[in-house]
Short mmCIF file of C-alpha atoms in Angstrom, two decimals:
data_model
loop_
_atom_site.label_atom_id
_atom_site.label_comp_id
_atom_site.label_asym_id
_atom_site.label_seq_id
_atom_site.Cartn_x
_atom_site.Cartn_y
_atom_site.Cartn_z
CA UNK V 8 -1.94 20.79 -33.54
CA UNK V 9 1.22 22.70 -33.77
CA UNK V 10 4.54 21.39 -35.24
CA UNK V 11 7.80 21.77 -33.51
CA UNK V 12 9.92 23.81 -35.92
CA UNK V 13 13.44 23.06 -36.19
CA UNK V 14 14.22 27.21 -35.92
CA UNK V 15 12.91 27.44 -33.06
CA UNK V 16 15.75 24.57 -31.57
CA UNK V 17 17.91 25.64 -33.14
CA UNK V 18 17.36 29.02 -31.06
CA UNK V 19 16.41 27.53 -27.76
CA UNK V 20 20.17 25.43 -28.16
CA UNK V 21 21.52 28.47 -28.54
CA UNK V 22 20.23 30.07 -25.18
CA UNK V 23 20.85 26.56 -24.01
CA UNK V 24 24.92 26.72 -24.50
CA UNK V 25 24.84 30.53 -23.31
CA UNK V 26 24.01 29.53 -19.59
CA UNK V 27 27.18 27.70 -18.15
CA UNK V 28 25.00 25.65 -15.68
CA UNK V 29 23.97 23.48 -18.47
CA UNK V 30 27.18 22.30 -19.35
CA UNK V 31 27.82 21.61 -15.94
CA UNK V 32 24.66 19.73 -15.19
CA UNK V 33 25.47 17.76 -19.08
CA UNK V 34 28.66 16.51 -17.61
CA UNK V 35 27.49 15.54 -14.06
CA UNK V 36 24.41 13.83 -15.41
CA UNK V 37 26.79 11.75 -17.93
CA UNK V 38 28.34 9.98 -14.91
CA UNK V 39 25.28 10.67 -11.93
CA UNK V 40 22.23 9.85 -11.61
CA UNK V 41 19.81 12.90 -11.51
CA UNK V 42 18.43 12.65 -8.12
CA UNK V 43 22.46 12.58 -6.85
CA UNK V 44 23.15 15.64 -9.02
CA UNK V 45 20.23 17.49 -7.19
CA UNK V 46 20.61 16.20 -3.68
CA UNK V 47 20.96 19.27 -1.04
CA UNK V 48 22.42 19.19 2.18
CA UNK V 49 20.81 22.80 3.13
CA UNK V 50 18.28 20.70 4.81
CA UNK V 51 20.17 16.97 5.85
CA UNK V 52 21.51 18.13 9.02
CA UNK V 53 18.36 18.40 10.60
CA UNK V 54 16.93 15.16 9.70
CA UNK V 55 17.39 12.28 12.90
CA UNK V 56 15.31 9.77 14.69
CA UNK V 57 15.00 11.68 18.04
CA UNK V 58 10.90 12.01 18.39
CA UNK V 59 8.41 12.73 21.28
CA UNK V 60 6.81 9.57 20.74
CA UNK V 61 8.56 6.81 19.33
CA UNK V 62 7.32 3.77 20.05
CA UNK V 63 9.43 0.62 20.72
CA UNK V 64 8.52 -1.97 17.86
CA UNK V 65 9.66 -5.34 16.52
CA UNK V 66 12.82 -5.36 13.48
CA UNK V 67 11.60 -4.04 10.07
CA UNK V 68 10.75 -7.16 7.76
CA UNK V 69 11.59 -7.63 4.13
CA UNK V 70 8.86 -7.76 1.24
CA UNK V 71 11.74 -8.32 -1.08
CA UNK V 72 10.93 -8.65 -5.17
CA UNK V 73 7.18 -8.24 -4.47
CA UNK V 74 4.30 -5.43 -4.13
CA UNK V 75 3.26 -7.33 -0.97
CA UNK V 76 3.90 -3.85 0.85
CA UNK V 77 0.35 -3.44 2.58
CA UNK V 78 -0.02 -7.11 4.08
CA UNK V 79 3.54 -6.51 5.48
CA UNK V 80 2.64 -3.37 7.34
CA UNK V 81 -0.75 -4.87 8.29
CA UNK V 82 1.06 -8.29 9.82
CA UNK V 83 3.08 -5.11 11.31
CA UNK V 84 0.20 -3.95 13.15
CA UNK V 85 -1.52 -7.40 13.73
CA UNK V 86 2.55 -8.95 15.66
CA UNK V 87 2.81 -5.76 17.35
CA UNK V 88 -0.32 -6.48 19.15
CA UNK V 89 0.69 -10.30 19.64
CA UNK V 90 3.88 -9.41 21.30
CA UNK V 91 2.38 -7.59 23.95
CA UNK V 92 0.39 -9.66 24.68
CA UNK V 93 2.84 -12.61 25.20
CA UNK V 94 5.73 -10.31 25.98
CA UNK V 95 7.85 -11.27 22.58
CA UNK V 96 10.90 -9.31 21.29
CA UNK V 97 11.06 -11.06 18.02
CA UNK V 98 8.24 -12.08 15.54
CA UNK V 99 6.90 -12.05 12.29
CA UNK V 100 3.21 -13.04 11.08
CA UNK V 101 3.46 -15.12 7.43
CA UNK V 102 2.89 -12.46 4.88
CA UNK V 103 3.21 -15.23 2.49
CA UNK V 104 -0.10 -17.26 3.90
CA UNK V 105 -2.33 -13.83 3.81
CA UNK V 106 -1.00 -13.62 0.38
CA UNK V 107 -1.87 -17.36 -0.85
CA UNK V 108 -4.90 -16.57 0.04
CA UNK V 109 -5.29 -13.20 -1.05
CA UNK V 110 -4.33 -14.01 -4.37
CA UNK V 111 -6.75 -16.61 -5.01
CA UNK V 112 -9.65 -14.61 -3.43
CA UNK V 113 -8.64 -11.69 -6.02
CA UNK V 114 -8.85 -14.16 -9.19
CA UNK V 115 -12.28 -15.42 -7.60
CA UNK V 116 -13.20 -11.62 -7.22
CA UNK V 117 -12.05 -10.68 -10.69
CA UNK V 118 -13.66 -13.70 -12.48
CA UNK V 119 -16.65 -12.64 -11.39
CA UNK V 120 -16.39 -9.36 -12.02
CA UNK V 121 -15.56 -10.22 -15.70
CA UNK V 122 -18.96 -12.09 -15.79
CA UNK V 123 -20.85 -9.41 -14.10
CA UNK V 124 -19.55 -7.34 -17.56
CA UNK V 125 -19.42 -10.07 -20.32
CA UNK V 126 -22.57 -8.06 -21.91
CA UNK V 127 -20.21 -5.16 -22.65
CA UNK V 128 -18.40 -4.81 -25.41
CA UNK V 129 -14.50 -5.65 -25.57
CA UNK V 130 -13.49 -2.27 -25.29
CA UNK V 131 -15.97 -1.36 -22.78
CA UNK V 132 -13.60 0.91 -20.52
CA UNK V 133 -14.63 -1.09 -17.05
CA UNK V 134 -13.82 -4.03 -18.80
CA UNK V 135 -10.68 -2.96 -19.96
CA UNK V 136 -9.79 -1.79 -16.89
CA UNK V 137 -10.64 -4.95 -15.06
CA UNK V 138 -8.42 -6.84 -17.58
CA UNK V 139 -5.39 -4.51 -18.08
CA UNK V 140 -5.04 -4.24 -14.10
CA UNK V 141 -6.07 -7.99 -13.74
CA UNK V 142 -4.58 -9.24 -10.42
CA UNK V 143 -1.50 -7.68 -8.86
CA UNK V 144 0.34 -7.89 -5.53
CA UNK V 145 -1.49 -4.84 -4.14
CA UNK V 146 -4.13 -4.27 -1.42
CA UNK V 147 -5.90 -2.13 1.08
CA UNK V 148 -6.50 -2.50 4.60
CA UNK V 149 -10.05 -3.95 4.70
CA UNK V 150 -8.94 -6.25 2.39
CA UNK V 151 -6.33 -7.90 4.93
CA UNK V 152 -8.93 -8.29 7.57
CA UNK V 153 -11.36 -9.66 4.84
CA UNK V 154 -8.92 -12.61 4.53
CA UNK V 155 -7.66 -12.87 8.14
CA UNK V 156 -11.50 -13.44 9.14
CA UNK V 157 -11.97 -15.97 6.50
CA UNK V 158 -8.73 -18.02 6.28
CA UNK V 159 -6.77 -16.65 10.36
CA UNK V 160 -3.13 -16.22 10.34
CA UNK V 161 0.26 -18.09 11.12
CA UNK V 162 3.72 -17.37 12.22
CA UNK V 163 6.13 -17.16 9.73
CA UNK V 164 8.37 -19.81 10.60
CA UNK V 165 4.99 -22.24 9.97
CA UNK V 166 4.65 -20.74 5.89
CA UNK V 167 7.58 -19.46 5.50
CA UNK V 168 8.62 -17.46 2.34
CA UNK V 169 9.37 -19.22 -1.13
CA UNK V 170 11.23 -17.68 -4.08
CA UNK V 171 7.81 -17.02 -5.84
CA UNK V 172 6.20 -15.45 -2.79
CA UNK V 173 9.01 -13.02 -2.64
CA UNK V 174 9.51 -12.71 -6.23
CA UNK V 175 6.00 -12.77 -7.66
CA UNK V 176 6.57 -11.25 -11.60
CA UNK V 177 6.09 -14.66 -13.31
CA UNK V 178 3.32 -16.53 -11.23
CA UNK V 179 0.85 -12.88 -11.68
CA UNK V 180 1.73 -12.80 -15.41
CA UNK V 181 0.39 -16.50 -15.86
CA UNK V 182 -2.29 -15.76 -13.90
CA UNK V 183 -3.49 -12.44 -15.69
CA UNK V 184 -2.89 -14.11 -18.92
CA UNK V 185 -5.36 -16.90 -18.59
CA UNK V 186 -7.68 -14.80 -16.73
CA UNK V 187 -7.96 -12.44 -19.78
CA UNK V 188 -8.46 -15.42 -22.32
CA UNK V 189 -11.16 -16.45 -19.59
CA UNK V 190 -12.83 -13.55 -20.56
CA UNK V 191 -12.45 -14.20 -24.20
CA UNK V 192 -13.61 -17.54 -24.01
CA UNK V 193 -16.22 -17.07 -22.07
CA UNK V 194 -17.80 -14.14 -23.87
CA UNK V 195 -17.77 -16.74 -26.98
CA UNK V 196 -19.67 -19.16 -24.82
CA UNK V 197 -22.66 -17.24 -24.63
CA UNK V 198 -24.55 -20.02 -21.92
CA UNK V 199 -23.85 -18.66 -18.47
CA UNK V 200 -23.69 -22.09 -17.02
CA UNK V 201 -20.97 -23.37 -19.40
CA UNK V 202 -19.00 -19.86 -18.35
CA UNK V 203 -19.25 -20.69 -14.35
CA UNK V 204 -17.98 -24.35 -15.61
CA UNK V 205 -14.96 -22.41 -17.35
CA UNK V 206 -14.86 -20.23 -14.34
CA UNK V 207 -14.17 -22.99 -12.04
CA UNK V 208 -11.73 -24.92 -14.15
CA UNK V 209 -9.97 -21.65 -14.59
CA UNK V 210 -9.65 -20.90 -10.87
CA UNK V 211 -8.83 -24.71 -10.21
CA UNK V 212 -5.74 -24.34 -11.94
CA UNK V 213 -4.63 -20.92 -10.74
CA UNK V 214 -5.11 -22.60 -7.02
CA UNK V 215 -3.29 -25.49 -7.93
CA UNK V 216 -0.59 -22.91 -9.50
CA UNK V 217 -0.64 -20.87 -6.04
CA UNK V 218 0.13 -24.07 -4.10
CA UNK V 219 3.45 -25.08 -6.61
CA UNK V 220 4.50 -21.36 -5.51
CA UNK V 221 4.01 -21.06 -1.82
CA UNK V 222 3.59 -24.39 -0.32
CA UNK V 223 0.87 -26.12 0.96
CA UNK V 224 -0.77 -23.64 3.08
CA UNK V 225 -1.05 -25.59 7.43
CA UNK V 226 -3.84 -26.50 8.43
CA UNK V 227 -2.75 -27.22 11.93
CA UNK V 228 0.96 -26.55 13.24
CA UNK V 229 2.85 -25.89 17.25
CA UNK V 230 3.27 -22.51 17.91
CA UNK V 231 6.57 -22.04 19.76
CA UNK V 232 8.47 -18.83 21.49
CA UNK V 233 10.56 -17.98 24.03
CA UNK V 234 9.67 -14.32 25.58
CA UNK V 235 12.27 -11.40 26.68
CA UNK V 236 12.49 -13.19 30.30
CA UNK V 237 13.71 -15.99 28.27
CA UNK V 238 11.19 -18.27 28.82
CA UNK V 239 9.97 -20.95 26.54
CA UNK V 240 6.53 -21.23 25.45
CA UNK V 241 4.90 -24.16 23.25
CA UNK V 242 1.55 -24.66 22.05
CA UNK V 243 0.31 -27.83 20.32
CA UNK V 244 -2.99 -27.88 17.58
CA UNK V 245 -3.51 -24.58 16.59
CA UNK V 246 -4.62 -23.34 13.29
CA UNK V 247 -4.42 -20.57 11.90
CA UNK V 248 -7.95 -19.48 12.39
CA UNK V 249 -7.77 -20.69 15.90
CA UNK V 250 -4.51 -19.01 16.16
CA UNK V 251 -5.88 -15.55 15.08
CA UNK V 252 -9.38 -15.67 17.54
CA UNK V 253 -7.14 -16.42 20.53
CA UNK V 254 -4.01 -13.94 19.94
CA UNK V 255 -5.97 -11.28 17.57
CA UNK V 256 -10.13 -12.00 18.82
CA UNK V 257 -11.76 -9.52 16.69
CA UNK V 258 -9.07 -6.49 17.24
CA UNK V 259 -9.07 -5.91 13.52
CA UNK V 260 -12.37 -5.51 12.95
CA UNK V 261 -11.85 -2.33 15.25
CA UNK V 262 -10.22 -0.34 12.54
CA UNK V 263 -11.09 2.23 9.55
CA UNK V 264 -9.93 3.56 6.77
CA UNK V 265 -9.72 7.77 6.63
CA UNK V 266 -7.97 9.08 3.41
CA UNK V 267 -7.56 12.76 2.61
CA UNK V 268 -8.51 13.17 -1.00
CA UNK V 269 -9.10 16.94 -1.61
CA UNK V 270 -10.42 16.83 -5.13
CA UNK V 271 -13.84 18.16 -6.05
CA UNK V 272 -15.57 14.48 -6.17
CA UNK V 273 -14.91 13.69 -3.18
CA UNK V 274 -16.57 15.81 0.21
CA UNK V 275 -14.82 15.92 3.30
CA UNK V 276 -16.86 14.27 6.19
CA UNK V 277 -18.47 11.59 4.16
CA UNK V 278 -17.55 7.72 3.10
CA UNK V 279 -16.52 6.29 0.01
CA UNK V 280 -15.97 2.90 -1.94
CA UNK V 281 -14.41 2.25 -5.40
CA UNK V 282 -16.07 0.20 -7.34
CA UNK V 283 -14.80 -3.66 -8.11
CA UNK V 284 -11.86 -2.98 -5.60
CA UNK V 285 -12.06 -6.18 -3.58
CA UNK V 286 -10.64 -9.51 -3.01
CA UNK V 287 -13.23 -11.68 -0.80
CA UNK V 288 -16.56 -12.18 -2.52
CA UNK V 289 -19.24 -11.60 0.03
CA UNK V 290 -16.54 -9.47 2.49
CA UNK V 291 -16.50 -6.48 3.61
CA UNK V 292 -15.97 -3.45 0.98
CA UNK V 293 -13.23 -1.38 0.86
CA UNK V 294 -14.62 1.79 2.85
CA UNK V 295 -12.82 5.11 3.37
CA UNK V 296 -13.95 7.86 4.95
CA UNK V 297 -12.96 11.41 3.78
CA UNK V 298 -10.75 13.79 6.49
CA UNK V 299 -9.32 17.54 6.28
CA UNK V 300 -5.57 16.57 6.40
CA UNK V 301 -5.62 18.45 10.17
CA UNK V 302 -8.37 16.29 11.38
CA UNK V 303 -6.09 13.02 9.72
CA UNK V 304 -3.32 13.98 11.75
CA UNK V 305 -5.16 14.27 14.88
CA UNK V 306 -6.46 11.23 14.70
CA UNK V 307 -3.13 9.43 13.94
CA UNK V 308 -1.70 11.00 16.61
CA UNK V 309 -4.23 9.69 18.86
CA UNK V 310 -3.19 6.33 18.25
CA UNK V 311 0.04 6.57 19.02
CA UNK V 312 -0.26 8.23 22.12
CA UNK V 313 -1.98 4.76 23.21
CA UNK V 314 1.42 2.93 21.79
CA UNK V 315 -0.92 1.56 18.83
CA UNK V 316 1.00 1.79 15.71
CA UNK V 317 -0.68 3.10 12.63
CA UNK V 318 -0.92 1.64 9.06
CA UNK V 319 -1.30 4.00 6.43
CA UNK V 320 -0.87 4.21 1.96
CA UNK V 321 1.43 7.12 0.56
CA UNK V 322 3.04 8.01 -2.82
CA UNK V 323 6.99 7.41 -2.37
CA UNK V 324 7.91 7.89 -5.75
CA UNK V 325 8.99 11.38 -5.08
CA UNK V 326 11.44 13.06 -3.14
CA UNK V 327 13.07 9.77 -1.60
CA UNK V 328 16.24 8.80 -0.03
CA UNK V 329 15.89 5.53 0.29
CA UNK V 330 19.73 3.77 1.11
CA UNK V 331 19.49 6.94 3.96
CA UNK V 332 15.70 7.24 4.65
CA UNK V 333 14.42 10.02 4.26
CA UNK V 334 11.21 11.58 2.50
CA UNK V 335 11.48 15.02 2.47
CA UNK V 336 10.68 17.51 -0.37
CA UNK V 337 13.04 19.80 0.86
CA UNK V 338 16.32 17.01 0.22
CA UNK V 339 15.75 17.33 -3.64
CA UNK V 340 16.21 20.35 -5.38
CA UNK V 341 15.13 20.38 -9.25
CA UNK V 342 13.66 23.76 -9.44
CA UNK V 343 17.28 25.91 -9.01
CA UNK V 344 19.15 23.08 -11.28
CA UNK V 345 16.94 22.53 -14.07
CA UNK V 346 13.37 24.58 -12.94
CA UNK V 347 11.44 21.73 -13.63
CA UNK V 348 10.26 19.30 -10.30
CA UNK V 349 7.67 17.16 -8.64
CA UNK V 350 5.46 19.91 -6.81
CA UNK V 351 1.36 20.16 -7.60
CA UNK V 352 -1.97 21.15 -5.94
CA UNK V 353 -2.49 17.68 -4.40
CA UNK V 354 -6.10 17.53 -5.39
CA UNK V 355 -4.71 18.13 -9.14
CA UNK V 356 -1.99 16.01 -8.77
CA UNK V 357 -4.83 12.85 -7.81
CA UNK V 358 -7.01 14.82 -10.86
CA UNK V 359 -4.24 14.20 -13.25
CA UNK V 360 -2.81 10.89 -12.05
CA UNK V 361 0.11 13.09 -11.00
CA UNK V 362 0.13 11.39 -7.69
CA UNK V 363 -1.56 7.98 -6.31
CA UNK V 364 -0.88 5.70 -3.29
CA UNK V 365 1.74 3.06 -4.15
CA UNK V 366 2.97 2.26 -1.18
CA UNK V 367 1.95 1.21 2.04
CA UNK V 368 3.81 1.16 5.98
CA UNK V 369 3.75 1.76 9.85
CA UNK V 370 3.58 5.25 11.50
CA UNK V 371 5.95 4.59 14.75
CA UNK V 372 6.60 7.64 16.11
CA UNK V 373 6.02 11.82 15.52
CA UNK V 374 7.96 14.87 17.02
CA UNK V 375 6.01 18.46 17.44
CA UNK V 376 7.36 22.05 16.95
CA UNK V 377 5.21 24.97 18.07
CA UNK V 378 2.71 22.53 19.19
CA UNK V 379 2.36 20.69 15.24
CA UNK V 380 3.58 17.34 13.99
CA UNK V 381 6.96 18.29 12.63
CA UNK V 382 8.68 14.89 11.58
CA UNK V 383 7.49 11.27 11.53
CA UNK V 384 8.86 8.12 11.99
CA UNK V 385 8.21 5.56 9.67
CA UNK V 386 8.35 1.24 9.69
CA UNK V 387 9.12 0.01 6.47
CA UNK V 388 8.98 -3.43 4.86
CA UNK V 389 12.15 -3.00 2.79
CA UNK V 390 14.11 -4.74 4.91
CA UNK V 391 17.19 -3.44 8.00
CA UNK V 392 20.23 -2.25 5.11
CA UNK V 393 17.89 0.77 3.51
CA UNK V 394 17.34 3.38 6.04
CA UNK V 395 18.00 3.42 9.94
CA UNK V 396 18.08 -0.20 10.40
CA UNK V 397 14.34 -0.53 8.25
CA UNK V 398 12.74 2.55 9.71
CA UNK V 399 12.52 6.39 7.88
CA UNK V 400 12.44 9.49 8.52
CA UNK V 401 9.42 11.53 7.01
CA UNK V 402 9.31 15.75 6.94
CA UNK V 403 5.80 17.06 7.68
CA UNK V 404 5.88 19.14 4.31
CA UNK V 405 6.30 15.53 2.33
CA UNK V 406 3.27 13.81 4.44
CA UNK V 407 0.97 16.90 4.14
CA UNK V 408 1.62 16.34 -0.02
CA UNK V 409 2.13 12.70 -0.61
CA UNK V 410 0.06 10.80 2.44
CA UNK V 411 -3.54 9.91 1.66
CA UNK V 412 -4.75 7.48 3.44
CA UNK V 413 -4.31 5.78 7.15
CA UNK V 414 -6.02 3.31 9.51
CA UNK V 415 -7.22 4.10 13.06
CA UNK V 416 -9.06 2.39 15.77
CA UNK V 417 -13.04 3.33 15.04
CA UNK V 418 -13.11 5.02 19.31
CA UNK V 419 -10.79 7.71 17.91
CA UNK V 420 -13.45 8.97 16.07
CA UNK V 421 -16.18 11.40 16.76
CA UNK V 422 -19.74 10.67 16.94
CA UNK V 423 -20.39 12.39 14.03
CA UNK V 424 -17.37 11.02 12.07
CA UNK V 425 -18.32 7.26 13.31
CA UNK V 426 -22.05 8.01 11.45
CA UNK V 427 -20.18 9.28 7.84
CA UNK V 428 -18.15 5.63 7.96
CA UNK V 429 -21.04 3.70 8.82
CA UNK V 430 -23.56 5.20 6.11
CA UNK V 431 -23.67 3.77 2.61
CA UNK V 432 -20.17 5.00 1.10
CA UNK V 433 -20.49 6.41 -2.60
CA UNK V 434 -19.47 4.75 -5.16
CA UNK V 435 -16.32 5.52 -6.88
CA UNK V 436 -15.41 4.60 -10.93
CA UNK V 437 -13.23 1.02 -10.78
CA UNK V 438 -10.71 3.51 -12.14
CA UNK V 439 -10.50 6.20 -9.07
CA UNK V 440 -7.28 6.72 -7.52
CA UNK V 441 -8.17 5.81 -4.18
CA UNK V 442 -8.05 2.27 -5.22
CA UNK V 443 -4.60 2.61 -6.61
CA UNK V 444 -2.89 0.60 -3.68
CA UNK V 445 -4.58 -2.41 -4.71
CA UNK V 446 -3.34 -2.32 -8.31
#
């Protein structure tokens, strides 16, 4: 390993202090942050929310403090296809419920997982991984509908939010904590009856815990609404699984997940899983089929040519504007200030854990130039004060680097395409980036 030597500083400062555009960039960056310093307006002007299709959709909603992002844009999908059907202009599903829910499923998920690896040793690297991730606010698609079919849904005004719901920091550190010394108790125990025993007192408490931060989740409420024509609409009884089969049925069951992942594990045209990325024991897995970014796009499209909205995971932490909202690679420009900045080979950049998904939301809308997708419009859950009034703008450049995954309706796809989902996906290490939403 080489040393750095203090002569050669001491003759890169002096190139440093020869090239006036340092000292300006030193004193700008004293005062502004860097992303301000680099911002160009070569590009700005051309950025608006005029689009071929842009369909009409309910307010943005507000995940606030939380990493609830994906259940947000999923209850997206799931109102928008409520308030056509009973003619609604405003609405919101109860993140908060899926995410009771959710959370305890995931501690019931990882529990077991850490049992299904107590014969490894501490520092097994699953193991490790299982524990240093431990349970988060994250999730994928197939993970929603795993706990919608189990548990149904609500509207938010029947479980509403809570300052733990929206703020969940504290509650997931208590939670990881005493799931990791479940794992060191349990591996002491060395009787796998006494460890289920621990298991359930463990998970006992953490339910108990989840109640204290979100409420006591209905069991029956009135479900009441007045439509655009004004009219008032009540409905006595329901619950929330009886409240998903008659406004939902079995719509979500309907839809995939295709990612594009170009990286040399991973072959376009067939179906994969990652392993222990789950939250219902006994569910369905988390499946994604593998698309050419083209064929992605296409299919997207598809969608919202029938009005459908579509739900999809991205990397935002690059090249975003978010008080204006934009994502555009072209808005940023590192390279002619300081020549460093954020662009890879996107297969490299998942290689190198350069890039992941962290983020998940609603396509709305797309415009076309020279008959390609040349700007999207995008539903986000960050509430109406960032962006126009909740919803972005995204460049075609930024989505063909920095989307990887969406959700269609299964009849988009072809024959062929329908037969790669359905066969036995491969199995992925716990660790692959594909299951990076989740974390």
């Amino acid at each position: 390993m080489n040393e750095i030597k203090l002569e050669t500083l001491q003759k890169d400062l002096k190139e440093y202090q020869k090239d006036n555009k340092n000292t300006v960039l030193r004193h700008a960056m004293s005062k502004t942050p860097l992303s301000t310093v680099v911002r160009s307006q070569d590009e700005i002007e051309n950025v608006n929310f005029d689009f071929d299709i842009n369909l009409k959709t309910l307010s943005a909603a507000n995940q606030k403090q939380s990493g609830r992002c994906w259940i947000f844009a999923a209850t997206n999908v799931a109102r928008e296809i409520i308030a056509k059907k009973l003619n609604i202009g405003e609405f919101e599903l109860s993140q908060s419920y899926v995410a009771f829910y959710d959370r305890l499923e995931k501690c019931n998920f990882l529990l077991e997982a850490v049992i299904n690896e107590l014969d490894k040793d501490y520092d097994d690297r699953t193991l490790q991984f299982l524990l240093q991730s431990g349970i988060g606010d994250g999730g994928q698609w197939d993970m929603f509908v795993n706990v919608v079919n189990k548990y149904g849904l609500c509207p938010k005004h029947v479980y509403p939010e809570t300052c733990t719901s929206s703020a969940t920091r504290d509650t997931n550190l208590l939670i990881n904590f005493n799931i990791r010394k479940f794992a060191s108790d349990a591996k002491a125990l060395k009787d796998l009856n006494k460890v289920r025993a621990l298991k359930e007192e463990v998970l006992k408490k953490i339910y108990f815990l989840l109640i204290n931060a979100y409420g006591v989740p209905p069991q029956s409420f009135t479900f009441e609404y007045t439509d655009k024509d004004g009219n008032y609409h009540k409905e006595e009884g329901l619950s929330p699984l009886s409240f998903k089969e008659k406004y939902i049925g079995d719509e979500l069951d309907n839809y995939v997940s295709i990612i594009n992942a170009p990286t040399k594990d991973k072959a376009f045209n067939k179906s994969y899983t990652v392993k222990y990325l789950g939250n219902v024991v006994g569910g369905k897995i988390v499946n994604h089929l593998n698309l050419e970014m083209s064929r992605l796009k296409e299919l997207i499209i598809s969608q919202l040519k029938d009005e459908q909205i579509v739900w999809f995971g991205s990397d935002v932490g690059f090249y975003g504007d978010r008080e204006v909202g934009i994502w555009d690679d072209r808005i940023f420009d590192y390279e002619s200030a300081i020549g460093l900045d954020y662009k890879m080979d996107k297969g490299e950049a998942l290689d190198y854990r350069a890039s992941a998904m962290n983020h998940a939301m609603c396509i709305t809308g797309v415009a076309f130039k020279d008959g390609k997708p040349h700007k999207w419009k995008i539903e986000n859950s960050w509430g109406t004060a960032n962006g126009n009034n909740g919803y972005y703008y995204m460049s075609s450049s930024w989505f063909d680097h920095f989307v990887y995954q969406a959700v269609v309706n299964k009849k988009y796809l072809s024959e062929s395409e329908l037969k790669a989902y359905n066969e036995k996906p491969i199995e992925l290490k716990p660790w692959d980036p594909m299951g990076s939403l989740a974390e």
